[in-house]
PDB file of C-alpha atoms in Angstrom:
ATOM      1  CA  UNK B   1      -7.814  60.967 -48.492  1.00 66.00           C
ATOM      2  CA  UNK B   2     -10.403  63.276 -47.755  1.00 66.00           C
ATOM      3  CA  UNK B   3     -14.194  61.996 -47.305  1.00 72.00           C
ATOM      4  CA  UNK B   4     -15.561  65.679 -47.511  1.00 75.00           C
ATOM      5  CA  UNK B   5     -13.482  68.846 -48.385  1.00 76.00           C
ATOM      6  CA  UNK B   6     -10.396  69.261 -49.930  1.00 77.00           C
ATOM      7  CA  UNK B   7      -8.060  68.659 -47.083  1.00 84.00           C
ATOM      8  CA  UNK B   8      -5.647  65.848 -46.747  1.00 87.00           C
ATOM      9  CA  UNK B   9      -3.491  65.254 -43.304  1.00 89.00           C
ATOM     10  CA  UNK B  10      -0.439  62.527 -43.458  1.00 91.00           C
ATOM     11  CA  UNK B  11       0.691  61.644 -39.854  1.00 94.00           C
ATOM     12  CA  UNK B  12       4.331  60.246 -39.291  1.00 94.00           C
ATOM     13  CA  UNK B  13       4.532  58.302 -36.219  1.00 90.00           C
ATOM     14  CA  UNK B  14       7.993  57.731 -34.452  1.00 88.00           C
ATOM     15  CA  UNK B  15       9.656  60.471 -37.046  1.00 93.00           C
ATOM     16  CA  UNK B  16      12.673  60.478 -34.751  1.00 89.00           C
ATOM     17  CA  UNK B  17      13.098  56.883 -35.469  1.00 87.00           C
ATOM     18  CA  UNK B  18      13.925  57.597 -39.429  1.00 91.00           C
ATOM     19  CA  UNK B  19      17.463  56.998 -40.417  1.00 90.00           C
ATOM     20  CA  UNK B  20      19.487  60.028 -42.057  1.00 91.00           C
ATOM     21  CA  UNK B  21      18.381  58.804 -45.510  1.00 93.00           C
ATOM     22  CA  UNK B  22      14.843  58.454 -44.728  1.00 93.00           C
ATOM     23  CA  UNK B  23      14.789  61.737 -43.506  1.00 94.00           C
ATOM     24  CA  UNK B  24      16.772  63.128 -46.413  1.00 93.00           C
ATOM     25  CA  UNK B  25      14.074  61.470 -48.744  1.00 93.00           C
ATOM     26  CA  UNK B  26      11.273  63.193 -46.885  1.00 93.00           C
ATOM     27  CA  UNK B  27      12.966  66.969 -47.234  1.00 92.00           C
ATOM     28  CA  UNK B  28      11.569  67.743 -50.784  1.00 88.00           C
ATOM     29  CA  UNK B  29       8.024  66.805 -49.616  1.00 91.00           C
ATOM     30  CA  UNK B  30       8.352  68.770 -46.630  1.00 92.00           C
ATOM     31  CA  UNK B  31       9.952  71.743 -48.748  1.00 90.00           C
ATOM     32  CA  UNK B  32       7.040  71.621 -51.282  1.00 88.00           C
ATOM     33  CA  UNK B  33       4.020  70.047 -49.942  1.00 85.00           C
ATOM     34  CA  UNK B  34       0.945  69.034 -52.228  1.00 84.00           C
ATOM     35  CA  UNK B  35      -1.762  71.916 -51.979  1.00 84.00           C
ATOM     36  CA  UNK B  36      -4.029  71.077 -49.159  1.00 86.00           C
ATOM     37  CA  UNK B  37      -1.882  68.782 -47.449  1.00 90.00           C
ATOM     38  CA  UNK B  38      -0.816  68.775 -43.767  1.00 91.00           C
ATOM     39  CA  UNK B  39       1.891  66.359 -42.709  1.00 94.00           C
ATOM     40  CA  UNK B  40       2.346  65.792 -38.964  1.00 95.00           C
ATOM     41  CA  UNK B  41       5.613  64.356 -37.830  1.00 95.00           C
ATOM     42  CA  UNK B  42       5.009  62.788 -34.477  1.00 94.00           C
ATOM     43  CA  UNK B  43       8.430  62.629 -32.373  1.00 91.00           C
ATOM     44  CA  UNK B  44       9.556  61.861 -28.663  1.00 84.00           C
ATOM     45  CA  UNK B  45      13.163  63.209 -29.127  1.00 81.00           C
ATOM     46  CA  UNK B  46      13.327  66.221 -31.617  1.00 87.00           C
ATOM     47  CA  UNK B  47      17.217  65.878 -31.163  1.00 86.00           C
ATOM     48  CA  UNK B  48      17.260  63.105 -33.656  1.00 87.00           C
ATOM     49  CA  UNK B  49      15.806  64.863 -36.179  1.00 92.00           C
ATOM     50  CA  UNK B  50      17.926  66.314 -38.909  1.00 93.00           C
ATOM     51  CA  UNK B  51      18.197  70.254 -38.433  1.00 93.00           C
ATOM     52  CA  UNK B  52      16.953  70.750 -42.009  1.00 93.00           C
ATOM     53  CA  UNK B  53      13.886  68.648 -41.051  1.00 94.00           C
ATOM     54  CA  UNK B  54      13.249  70.875 -37.931  1.00 93.00           C
ATOM     55  CA  UNK B  55      13.676  73.981 -39.748  1.00 92.00           C
ATOM     56  CA  UNK B  56      10.688  72.955 -42.090  1.00 92.00           C
ATOM     57  CA  UNK B  57       8.177  72.133 -39.515  1.00 92.00           C
ATOM     58  CA  UNK B  58       6.159  74.092 -36.820  1.00 92.00           C
ATOM     59  CA  UNK B  59       6.823  72.708 -33.310  1.00 92.00           C
ATOM     60  CA  UNK B  60       3.635  71.933 -31.362  1.00 92.00           C
ATOM     61  CA  UNK B  61       4.774  70.550 -27.888  1.00 89.00           C
ATOM     62  CA  UNK B  62       2.262  68.199 -26.111  1.00 85.00           C
ATOM     63  CA  UNK B  63       2.723  67.862 -22.211  1.00 85.00           C
ATOM     64  CA  UNK B  64       1.771  65.153 -19.835  1.00 88.00           C
ATOM     65  CA  UNK B  65      -1.669  64.688 -18.366  1.00 91.00           C
ATOM     66  CA  UNK B  66      -2.023  65.100 -14.687  1.00 91.00           C
ATOM     67  CA  UNK B  67      -3.013  62.174 -12.530  1.00 90.00           C
ATOM     68  CA  UNK B  68      -6.435  63.559 -11.565  1.00 92.00           C
ATOM     69  CA  UNK B  69      -7.073  64.425 -15.120  1.00 94.00           C
ATOM     70  CA  UNK B  70      -6.384  60.964 -16.072  1.00 93.00           C
ATOM     71  CA  UNK B  71      -8.327  59.383 -13.283  1.00 93.00           C
ATOM     72  CA  UNK B  72     -11.332  61.565 -14.515  1.00 93.00           C
ATOM     73  CA  UNK B  73     -10.863  60.241 -17.867  1.00 94.00           C
ATOM     74  CA  UNK B  74     -11.049  56.582 -16.878  1.00 93.00           C
ATOM     75  CA  UNK B  75     -13.859  57.158 -14.686  1.00 91.00           C
ATOM     76  CA  UNK B  76     -15.784  58.643 -17.630  1.00 92.00           C
ATOM     77  CA  UNK B  77     -15.243  55.682 -19.851  1.00 92.00           C
ATOM     78  CA  UNK B  78     -16.598  53.482 -17.009  1.00 90.00           C
ATOM     79  CA  UNK B  79     -13.776  50.904 -17.316  1.00 90.00           C
ATOM     80  CA  UNK B  80     -12.585  50.805 -13.645  1.00 91.00           C
ATOM     81  CA  UNK B  81     -13.918  51.616 -10.256  1.00 91.00           C
ATOM     82  CA  UNK B  82     -12.694  55.212  -8.415  1.00 91.00           C
ATOM     83  CA  UNK B  83      -9.854  53.575  -6.305  1.00 91.00           C
ATOM     84  CA  UNK B  84      -8.727  51.739  -9.399  1.00 92.00           C
ATOM     85  CA  UNK B  85      -8.937  54.692 -11.723  1.00 92.00           C
ATOM     86  CA  UNK B  86      -6.872  56.749  -9.157  1.00 92.00           C
ATOM     87  CA  UNK B  87      -4.258  54.101  -9.095  1.00 91.00           C
ATOM     88  CA  UNK B  88      -4.164  53.847 -12.756  1.00 92.00           C
ATOM     89  CA  UNK B  89      -3.868  57.571 -13.152  1.00 91.00           C
ATOM     90  CA  UNK B  90      -0.399  57.584 -11.472  1.00 91.00           C
ATOM     91  CA  UNK B  91       0.776  54.306 -12.820  1.00 90.00           C
ATOM     92  CA  UNK B  92       0.112  55.730 -16.607  1.00 90.00           C
ATOM     93  CA  UNK B  93       2.679  58.658 -15.760  1.00 88.00           C
ATOM     94  CA  UNK B  94       0.758  61.281 -17.744  1.00 89.00           C
ATOM     95  CA  UNK B  95      -0.819  59.042 -20.742  1.00 90.00           C
ATOM     96  CA  UNK B  96      -4.215  58.566 -20.739  1.00 91.00           C
ATOM     97  CA  UNK B  97      -4.353  56.004 -23.576  1.00 90.00           C
ATOM     98  CA  UNK B  98      -1.950  54.157 -21.346  1.00 91.00           C
ATOM     99  CA  UNK B  99      -4.196  54.116 -18.364  1.00 93.00           C
ATOM    100  CA  UNK B 100      -7.316  53.225 -20.387  1.00 93.00           C
ATOM    101  CA  UNK B 101      -5.311  50.175 -21.562  1.00 92.00           C
ATOM    102  CA  UNK B 102      -4.329  49.182 -18.331  1.00 93.00           C
ATOM    103  CA  UNK B 103      -7.949  49.256 -17.017  1.00 93.00           C
ATOM    104  CA  UNK B 104      -9.153  47.259 -20.114  1.00 93.00           C
ATOM    105  CA  UNK B 105      -6.415  44.651 -19.483  1.00 92.00           C
ATOM    106  CA  UNK B 106      -6.113  43.655 -15.772  1.00 91.00           C
ATOM    107  CA  UNK B 107      -3.731  41.058 -16.410  1.00 93.00           C
ATOM    108  CA  UNK B 108      -1.383  43.890 -17.889  1.00 93.00           C
ATOM    109  CA  UNK B 109      -1.404  45.721 -14.538  1.00 93.00           C
ATOM    110  CA  UNK B 110      -0.201  42.293 -12.471  1.00 94.00           C
ATOM    111  CA  UNK B 111       2.480  41.525 -15.127  1.00 95.00           C
ATOM    112  CA  UNK B 112       3.627  45.496 -14.653  1.00 94.00           C
ATOM    113  CA  UNK B 113       3.365  44.651 -10.902  1.00 93.00           C
ATOM    114  CA  UNK B 114       5.456  41.359 -11.159  1.00 94.00           C
ATOM    115  CA  UNK B 115       8.444  43.001 -13.188  1.00 95.00           C
ATOM    116  CA  UNK B 116       8.410  46.042 -10.995  1.00 93.00           C
ATOM    117  CA  UNK B 117       9.090  43.204  -8.062  1.00 93.00           C
ATOM    118  CA  UNK B 118      11.814  41.962 -10.041  1.00 94.00           C
ATOM    119  CA  UNK B 119      13.705  45.106 -10.516  1.00 94.00           C
ATOM    120  CA  UNK B 120      13.071  45.949  -6.752  1.00 93.00           C
ATOM    121  CA  UNK B 121      14.765  42.775  -5.697  1.00 93.00           C
ATOM    122  CA  UNK B 122      17.571  43.029  -7.910  1.00 93.00           C
ATOM    123  CA  UNK B 123      19.008  45.923  -5.869  1.00 93.00           C
ATOM    124  CA  UNK B 124      19.918  42.797  -3.398  1.00 91.00           C
ATOM    125  CA  UNK B 125      20.931  40.448  -5.805  1.00 91.00           C
ATOM    126  CA  UNK B 126      24.888  39.639  -7.028  1.00 92.00           C
ATOM    127  CA  UNK B 127      25.640  40.141 -10.565  1.00 93.00           C
ATOM    128  CA  UNK B 128      24.936  36.589 -11.680  1.00 92.00           C
ATOM    129  CA  UNK B 129      21.592  36.326 -10.404  1.00 93.00           C
ATOM    130  CA  UNK B 130      20.824  39.789 -11.863  1.00 93.00           C
ATOM    131  CA  UNK B 131      21.887  38.616 -15.305  1.00 93.00           C
ATOM    132  CA  UNK B 132      19.807  35.582 -15.247  1.00 93.00           C
ATOM    133  CA  UNK B 133      16.921  37.741 -13.973  1.00 93.00           C
ATOM    134  CA  UNK B 134      17.003  40.318 -16.358  1.00 92.00           C
ATOM    135  CA  UNK B 135      16.793  37.738 -19.346  1.00 91.00           C
ATOM    136  CA  UNK B 136      14.039  35.906 -17.940  1.00 92.00           C
ATOM    137  CA  UNK B 137      11.902  39.293 -17.438  1.00 93.00           C
ATOM    138  CA  UNK B 138      12.150  39.671 -21.528  1.00 93.00           C
ATOM    139  CA  UNK B 139       9.419  37.225 -22.201  1.00 92.00           C
ATOM    140  CA  UNK B 140       7.232  38.686 -19.356  1.00 93.00           C
ATOM    141  CA  UNK B 141       7.832  42.278 -20.971  1.00 93.00           C
ATOM    142  CA  UNK B 142       6.587  40.863 -24.357  1.00 93.00           C
ATOM    143  CA  UNK B 143       3.352  39.700 -22.737  1.00 93.00           C
ATOM    144  CA  UNK B 144       2.822  42.757 -21.113  1.00 93.00           C
ATOM    145  CA  UNK B 145       3.255  44.847 -24.307  1.00 91.00           C
ATOM    146  CA  UNK B 146       0.974  42.319 -25.971  1.00 92.00           C
ATOM    147  CA  UNK B 147      -1.695  42.806 -23.506  1.00 92.00           C
ATOM    148  CA  UNK B 148      -1.587  46.594 -23.783  1.00 90.00           C
ATOM    149  CA  UNK B 149      -1.965  46.563 -27.428  1.00 88.00           C
ATOM    150  CA  UNK B 150      -4.863  44.019 -27.358  1.00 88.00           C
ATOM    151  CA  UNK B 151      -6.422  46.649 -24.803  1.00 84.00           C
ATOM    152  CA  UNK B 152      -6.131  49.461 -26.946  1.00 74.00           C
ATOM    153  CA  UNK B 153      -8.442  49.800 -29.756  1.00 60.00           C
ATOM    154  CA  UNK B 154      -6.414  52.484 -31.505  1.00 58.00           C
ATOM    155  CA  UNK B 155      -3.180  50.284 -31.659  1.00 55.00           C
ATOM    156  CA  UNK B 156      -2.250  48.821 -34.814  1.00 50.00           C
ATOM    157  CA  UNK B 157      -3.160  45.237 -35.326  1.00 47.00           C
ATOM    158  CA  UNK B 158      -0.659  43.049 -33.448  1.00 46.00           C
ATOM    159  CA  UNK B 159       1.342  40.201 -34.764  1.00 46.00           C
ATOM    160  CA  UNK B 160       0.923  37.255 -32.169  1.00 43.00           C
ATOM    161  CA  UNK B 161       4.501  35.913 -31.126  1.00 42.00           C
ATOM    162  CA  UNK B 162       5.111  32.265 -32.052  1.00 43.00           C
ATOM    163  CA  UNK B 163       7.636  30.102 -30.358  1.00 41.00           C
ATOM    164  CA  UNK B 164      10.552  29.030 -32.445  1.00 40.00           C
ATOM    165  CA  UNK B 165       9.869  26.182 -34.175  1.00 41.00           C
ATOM    166  CA  UNK B 166       6.231  26.602 -35.301  1.00 38.00           C
ATOM    167  CA  UNK B 167       5.093  26.339 -38.491  1.00 35.00           C
ATOM    168  CA  UNK B 168       1.714  28.365 -38.259  1.00 35.00           C
ATOM    169  CA  UNK B 169       1.929  31.916 -40.098  1.00 35.00           C
ATOM    170  CA  UNK B 170       1.553  34.640 -38.021  1.00 34.00           C
ATOM    171  CA  UNK B 171      -1.650  36.570 -38.911  1.00 34.00           C
ATOM    172  CA  UNK B 172      -2.595  40.277 -38.162  1.00 35.00           C
ATOM    173  CA  UNK B 173      -5.514  40.455 -35.952  1.00 36.00           C
ATOM    174  CA  UNK B 174      -7.335  43.251 -34.754  1.00 38.00           C
ATOM    175  CA  UNK B 175      -6.805  43.866 -30.769  1.00 38.00           C
ATOM    176  CA  UNK B 176     -10.591  43.288 -30.205  1.00 38.00           C
ATOM    177  CA  UNK B 177     -10.649  40.321 -31.957  1.00 41.00           C
ATOM    178  CA  UNK B 178      -7.639  37.978 -30.678  1.00 38.00           C
ATOM    179  CA  UNK B 179      -8.131  34.440 -31.597  1.00 38.00           C
ATOM    180  CA  UNK B 180      -8.601  32.139 -28.733  1.00 38.00           C
ATOM    181  CA  UNK B 181      -5.661  29.725 -30.207  1.00 38.00           C
ATOM    182  CA  UNK B 182      -3.251  32.594 -30.038  1.00 39.00           C
ATOM    183  CA  UNK B 183      -3.712  33.259 -26.572  1.00 36.00           C
ATOM    184  CA  UNK B 184      -1.186  30.499 -25.586  1.00 36.00           C
ATOM    185  CA  UNK B 185       1.362  32.030 -27.890  1.00 47.00           C
ATOM    186  CA  UNK B 186       1.609  35.093 -25.459  1.00 46.00           C
ATOM    187  CA  UNK B 187       5.092  34.594 -24.010  1.00 50.00           C
ATOM    188  CA  UNK B 188       5.215  33.537 -20.392  1.00 50.00           C
ATOM    189  CA  UNK B 189       7.787  32.571 -17.597  1.00 51.00           C
ATOM    190  CA  UNK B 190       8.692  29.237 -19.290  1.00 53.00           C
ATOM    191  CA  UNK B 191       9.746  31.030 -22.628  1.00 56.00           C
ATOM    192  CA  UNK B 192      13.175  31.780 -23.061  1.00 60.00           C
ATOM    193  CA  UNK B 193      14.254  35.344 -24.383  1.00 58.00           C
ATOM    194  CA  UNK B 194      16.272  33.502 -26.967  1.00 62.00           C
ATOM    195  CA  UNK B 195      13.343  31.933 -28.569  1.00 66.00           C
ATOM    196  CA  UNK B 196      11.484  35.166 -29.284  1.00 72.00           C
ATOM    197  CA  UNK B 197      11.839  37.001 -32.725  1.00 79.00           C
ATOM    198  CA  UNK B 198      14.576  39.760 -32.880  1.00 82.00           C
ATOM    199  CA  UNK B 199      12.112  42.150 -33.095  1.00 85.00           C
ATOM    200  CA  UNK B 200       9.904  41.058 -30.113  1.00 87.00           C
ATOM    201  CA  UNK B 201      13.136  40.712 -28.211  1.00 88.00           C
ATOM    202  CA  UNK B 202      13.915  44.629 -28.845  1.00 89.00           C
ATOM    203  CA  UNK B 203      10.143  45.825 -28.212  1.00 90.00           C
ATOM    204  CA  UNK B 204      10.354  43.708 -24.837  1.00 92.00           C
ATOM    205  CA  UNK B 205      13.505  45.478 -23.718  1.00 92.00           C
ATOM    206  CA  UNK B 206      11.933  48.819 -24.854  1.00 91.00           C
ATOM    207  CA  UNK B 207       9.215  48.171 -22.685  1.00 92.00           C
ATOM    208  CA  UNK B 208      11.317  46.759 -19.763  1.00 93.00           C
ATOM    209  CA  UNK B 209      13.546  50.060 -20.053  1.00 93.00           C
ATOM    210  CA  UNK B 210      10.414  52.242 -19.531  1.00 92.00           C
ATOM    211  CA  UNK B 211       9.204  50.487 -16.564  1.00 92.00           C
ATOM    212  CA  UNK B 212      12.909  50.343 -15.099  1.00 93.00           C
ATOM    213  CA  UNK B 213      12.634  54.221 -15.727  1.00 92.00           C
ATOM    214  CA  UNK B 214       9.830  54.644 -13.776  1.00 92.00           C
ATOM    215  CA  UNK B 215      11.249  52.614 -10.930  1.00 93.00           C
ATOM    216  CA  UNK B 216      14.490  54.384 -10.773  1.00 93.00           C
ATOM    217  CA  UNK B 217      12.507  57.745 -10.969  1.00 92.00           C
ATOM    218  CA  UNK B 218      10.452  56.935  -7.868  1.00 92.00           C
ATOM    219  CA  UNK B 219      13.709  55.966  -5.972  1.00 92.00           C
ATOM    220  CA  UNK B 220      14.999  59.363  -6.815  1.00 92.00           C
ATOM    221  CA  UNK B 221      11.667  61.038  -5.787  1.00 91.00           C
ATOM    222  CA  UNK B 222      11.649  59.188  -2.657  1.00 91.00           C
ATOM    223  CA  UNK B 223      15.139  59.747  -1.450  1.00 88.00           C
ATOM    224  CA  UNK B 224      14.770  63.593  -2.464  1.00 87.00           C
ATOM    225  CA  UNK B 225      11.222  63.836  -0.218  1.00 86.00           C
ATOM    226  CA  UNK B 226       9.129  63.786  -3.112  1.00 84.00           C
ATOM    227  CA  UNK B 227       7.027  60.638  -2.057  1.00 82.00           C
ATOM    228  CA  UNK B 228       3.604  62.337  -3.303  1.00 84.00           C
ATOM    229  CA  UNK B 229       4.705  61.975  -6.981  1.00 85.00           C
ATOM    230  CA  UNK B 230       5.656  58.295  -7.170  1.00 87.00           C
ATOM    231  CA  UNK B 231       3.764  56.385  -9.663  1.00 87.00           C
ATOM    232  CA  UNK B 232       2.610  53.464  -7.338  1.00 84.00           C
ATOM    233  CA  UNK B 233       1.953  54.395  -3.595  1.00 84.00           C
ATOM    234  CA  UNK B 234       1.363  50.618  -2.968  1.00 86.00           C
ATOM    235  CA  UNK B 235       5.254  50.310  -3.141  1.00 88.00           C
ATOM    236  CA  UNK B 236       5.961  53.685  -1.188  1.00 89.00           C
ATOM    237  CA  UNK B 237       7.130  51.785   2.123  1.00 89.00           C
ATOM    238  CA  UNK B 238       9.657  49.471   0.134  1.00 90.00           C
ATOM    239  CA  UNK B 239      10.725  52.375  -2.200  1.00 91.00           C
ATOM    240  CA  UNK B 240      11.770  54.171   0.916  1.00 91.00           C
ATOM    241  CA  UNK B 241      13.779  51.535   2.519  1.00 90.00           C
ATOM    242  CA  UNK B 242      15.515  50.820  -0.649  1.00 92.00           C
ATOM    243  CA  UNK B 243      16.517  54.981  -1.201  1.00 91.00           C
ATOM    244  CA  UNK B 244      17.621  55.080   2.322  1.00 90.00           C
ATOM    245  CA  UNK B 245      19.956  51.831   1.522  1.00 91.00           C
ATOM    246  CA  UNK B 246      21.466  53.241  -1.517  1.00 90.00           C
ATOM    247  CA  UNK B 247      24.854  55.469  -2.219  1.00 89.00           C
ATOM    248  CA  UNK B 248      23.748  59.093  -2.563  1.00 86.00           C
ATOM    249  CA  UNK B 249      23.354  59.859  -6.456  1.00 90.00           C
ATOM    250  CA  UNK B 250      23.349  56.499  -7.720  1.00 92.00           C
ATOM    251  CA  UNK B 251      19.590  56.429  -8.777  1.00 91.00           C
ATOM    252  CA  UNK B 252      19.952  59.761 -10.414  1.00 92.00           C
ATOM    253  CA  UNK B 253      23.191  58.603 -12.388  1.00 93.00           C
ATOM    254  CA  UNK B 254      21.081  55.587 -13.411  1.00 93.00           C
ATOM    255  CA  UNK B 255      18.196  57.785 -14.912  1.00 91.00           C
ATOM    256  CA  UNK B 256      20.703  59.092 -17.090  1.00 92.00           C
ATOM    257  CA  UNK B 257      22.198  55.969 -18.002  1.00 92.00           C
ATOM    258  CA  UNK B 258      18.651  54.534 -18.796  1.00 91.00           C
ATOM    259  CA  UNK B 259      17.873  57.566 -20.936  1.00 89.00           C
ATOM    260  CA  UNK B 260      21.065  56.742 -22.966  1.00 91.00           C
ATOM    261  CA  UNK B 261      19.980  53.230 -23.356  1.00 92.00           C
ATOM    262  CA  UNK B 262      16.777  54.346 -25.112  1.00 87.00           C
ATOM    263  CA  UNK B 263      18.686  55.955 -27.495  1.00 85.00           C
ATOM    264  CA  UNK B 264      21.179  53.361 -28.050  1.00 89.00           C
ATOM    265  CA  UNK B 265      18.310  50.972 -28.446  1.00 88.00           C
ATOM    266  CA  UNK B 266      16.675  53.300 -30.846  1.00 81.00           C
ATOM    267  CA  UNK B 267      19.999  53.312 -32.741  1.00 82.00           C
ATOM    268  CA  UNK B 268      19.927  49.446 -33.269  1.00 84.00           C
ATOM    269  CA  UNK B 269      22.298  48.454 -30.592  1.00 90.00           C
ATOM    270  CA  UNK B 270      21.689  45.048 -29.401  1.00 92.00           C
ATOM    271  CA  UNK B 271      18.990  44.858 -26.878  1.00 91.00           C
ATOM    272  CA  UNK B 272      20.625  41.929 -24.978  1.00 92.00           C
ATOM    273  CA  UNK B 273      23.941  43.946 -24.587  1.00 93.00           C
ATOM    274  CA  UNK B 274      21.977  47.026 -23.529  1.00 93.00           C
ATOM    275  CA  UNK B 275      19.975  44.916 -20.936  1.00 93.00           C
ATOM    276  CA  UNK B 276      23.266  43.475 -19.560  1.00 94.00           C
ATOM    277  CA  UNK B 277      24.897  46.734 -18.902  1.00 94.00           C
ATOM    278  CA  UNK B 278      22.060  48.161 -17.203  1.00 93.00           C
ATOM    279  CA  UNK B 279      21.359  45.202 -15.004  1.00 94.00           C
ATOM    280  CA  UNK B 280      25.011  45.672 -13.737  1.00 93.00           C
ATOM    281  CA  UNK B 281      24.710  49.286 -13.537  1.00 93.00           C
ATOM    282  CA  UNK B 282      21.394  49.084 -11.456  1.00 94.00           C
ATOM    283  CA  UNK B 283      22.202  50.461  -8.059  1.00 93.00           C
ATOM    284  CA  UNK B 284      22.969  48.081  -4.982  1.00 92.00           C
ATOM    285  CA  UNK B 285      21.877  48.257  -1.521  1.00 89.00           C
ATOM    286  CA  UNK B 286      24.587  48.893   0.975  1.00 80.00           C
ATOM    287  CA  UNK B 287      25.221  46.019   3.501  1.00 64.00           C
ATOM    288  CA  UNK B 288      23.514  46.578   6.712  1.00 51.00           C
ATOM    289  CA  UNK B 289      25.880  47.548   9.750  1.00 41.00           C
TER     290      UNK B 289
END
């Protein structure tokens, strides 16, 4: 509701996640919105919106922010020193809010590095080891998601993850007021993925997919001579070594597969099934001569 003046704004985040029934129900409002109302639909994938919904909207495309600009934003907020701001500017992949969240949550940077290490090591692992490592990474991906949410003041209140068997009620706690007793509820390496609620497992796999896509992209860039554009220059030498040991085109093919996996996850396909399929399709290093 407006505090002053007559304008009202409604923002629908993740509009592309609505099913067809929800989008059809919204059509009448889009066709005849109340006077003075602006409705904003936020969508990562416009193609998932019904043609009738798209035809009633004016498109405003938002691009990614350059690494140098993100570095300046982080520096202006005074949450990181210049070298850290420069690194976070690259890790954020064009998203200033993500860089600020990483700056406010150093633990999240460590978890991201840990998961990246797991994915790189999987290029030299057998199928059984890959499946086990991928399942073990799910709780850590959930911990990464919760750490970033707690560090983002614009994020909605996060529900602390409770382990199976706990009788405590989950409370909505603002990110800046996480209770001390809830810190122990953040998933760690010793928590099996199956003990997490279904919604948390799906969210964790979504976070893992995003990181996986970044790693695959970096392998493609290094293999094609685009080393300057990788997300994490600390791993540049190792990325180059792995890229040269892969069959041509396999990293690019995996990128296409991961994009499809994101769509399947949004369509309610089992996150465990998606994870197993991806980890088995992850490029494997060629044996040394």
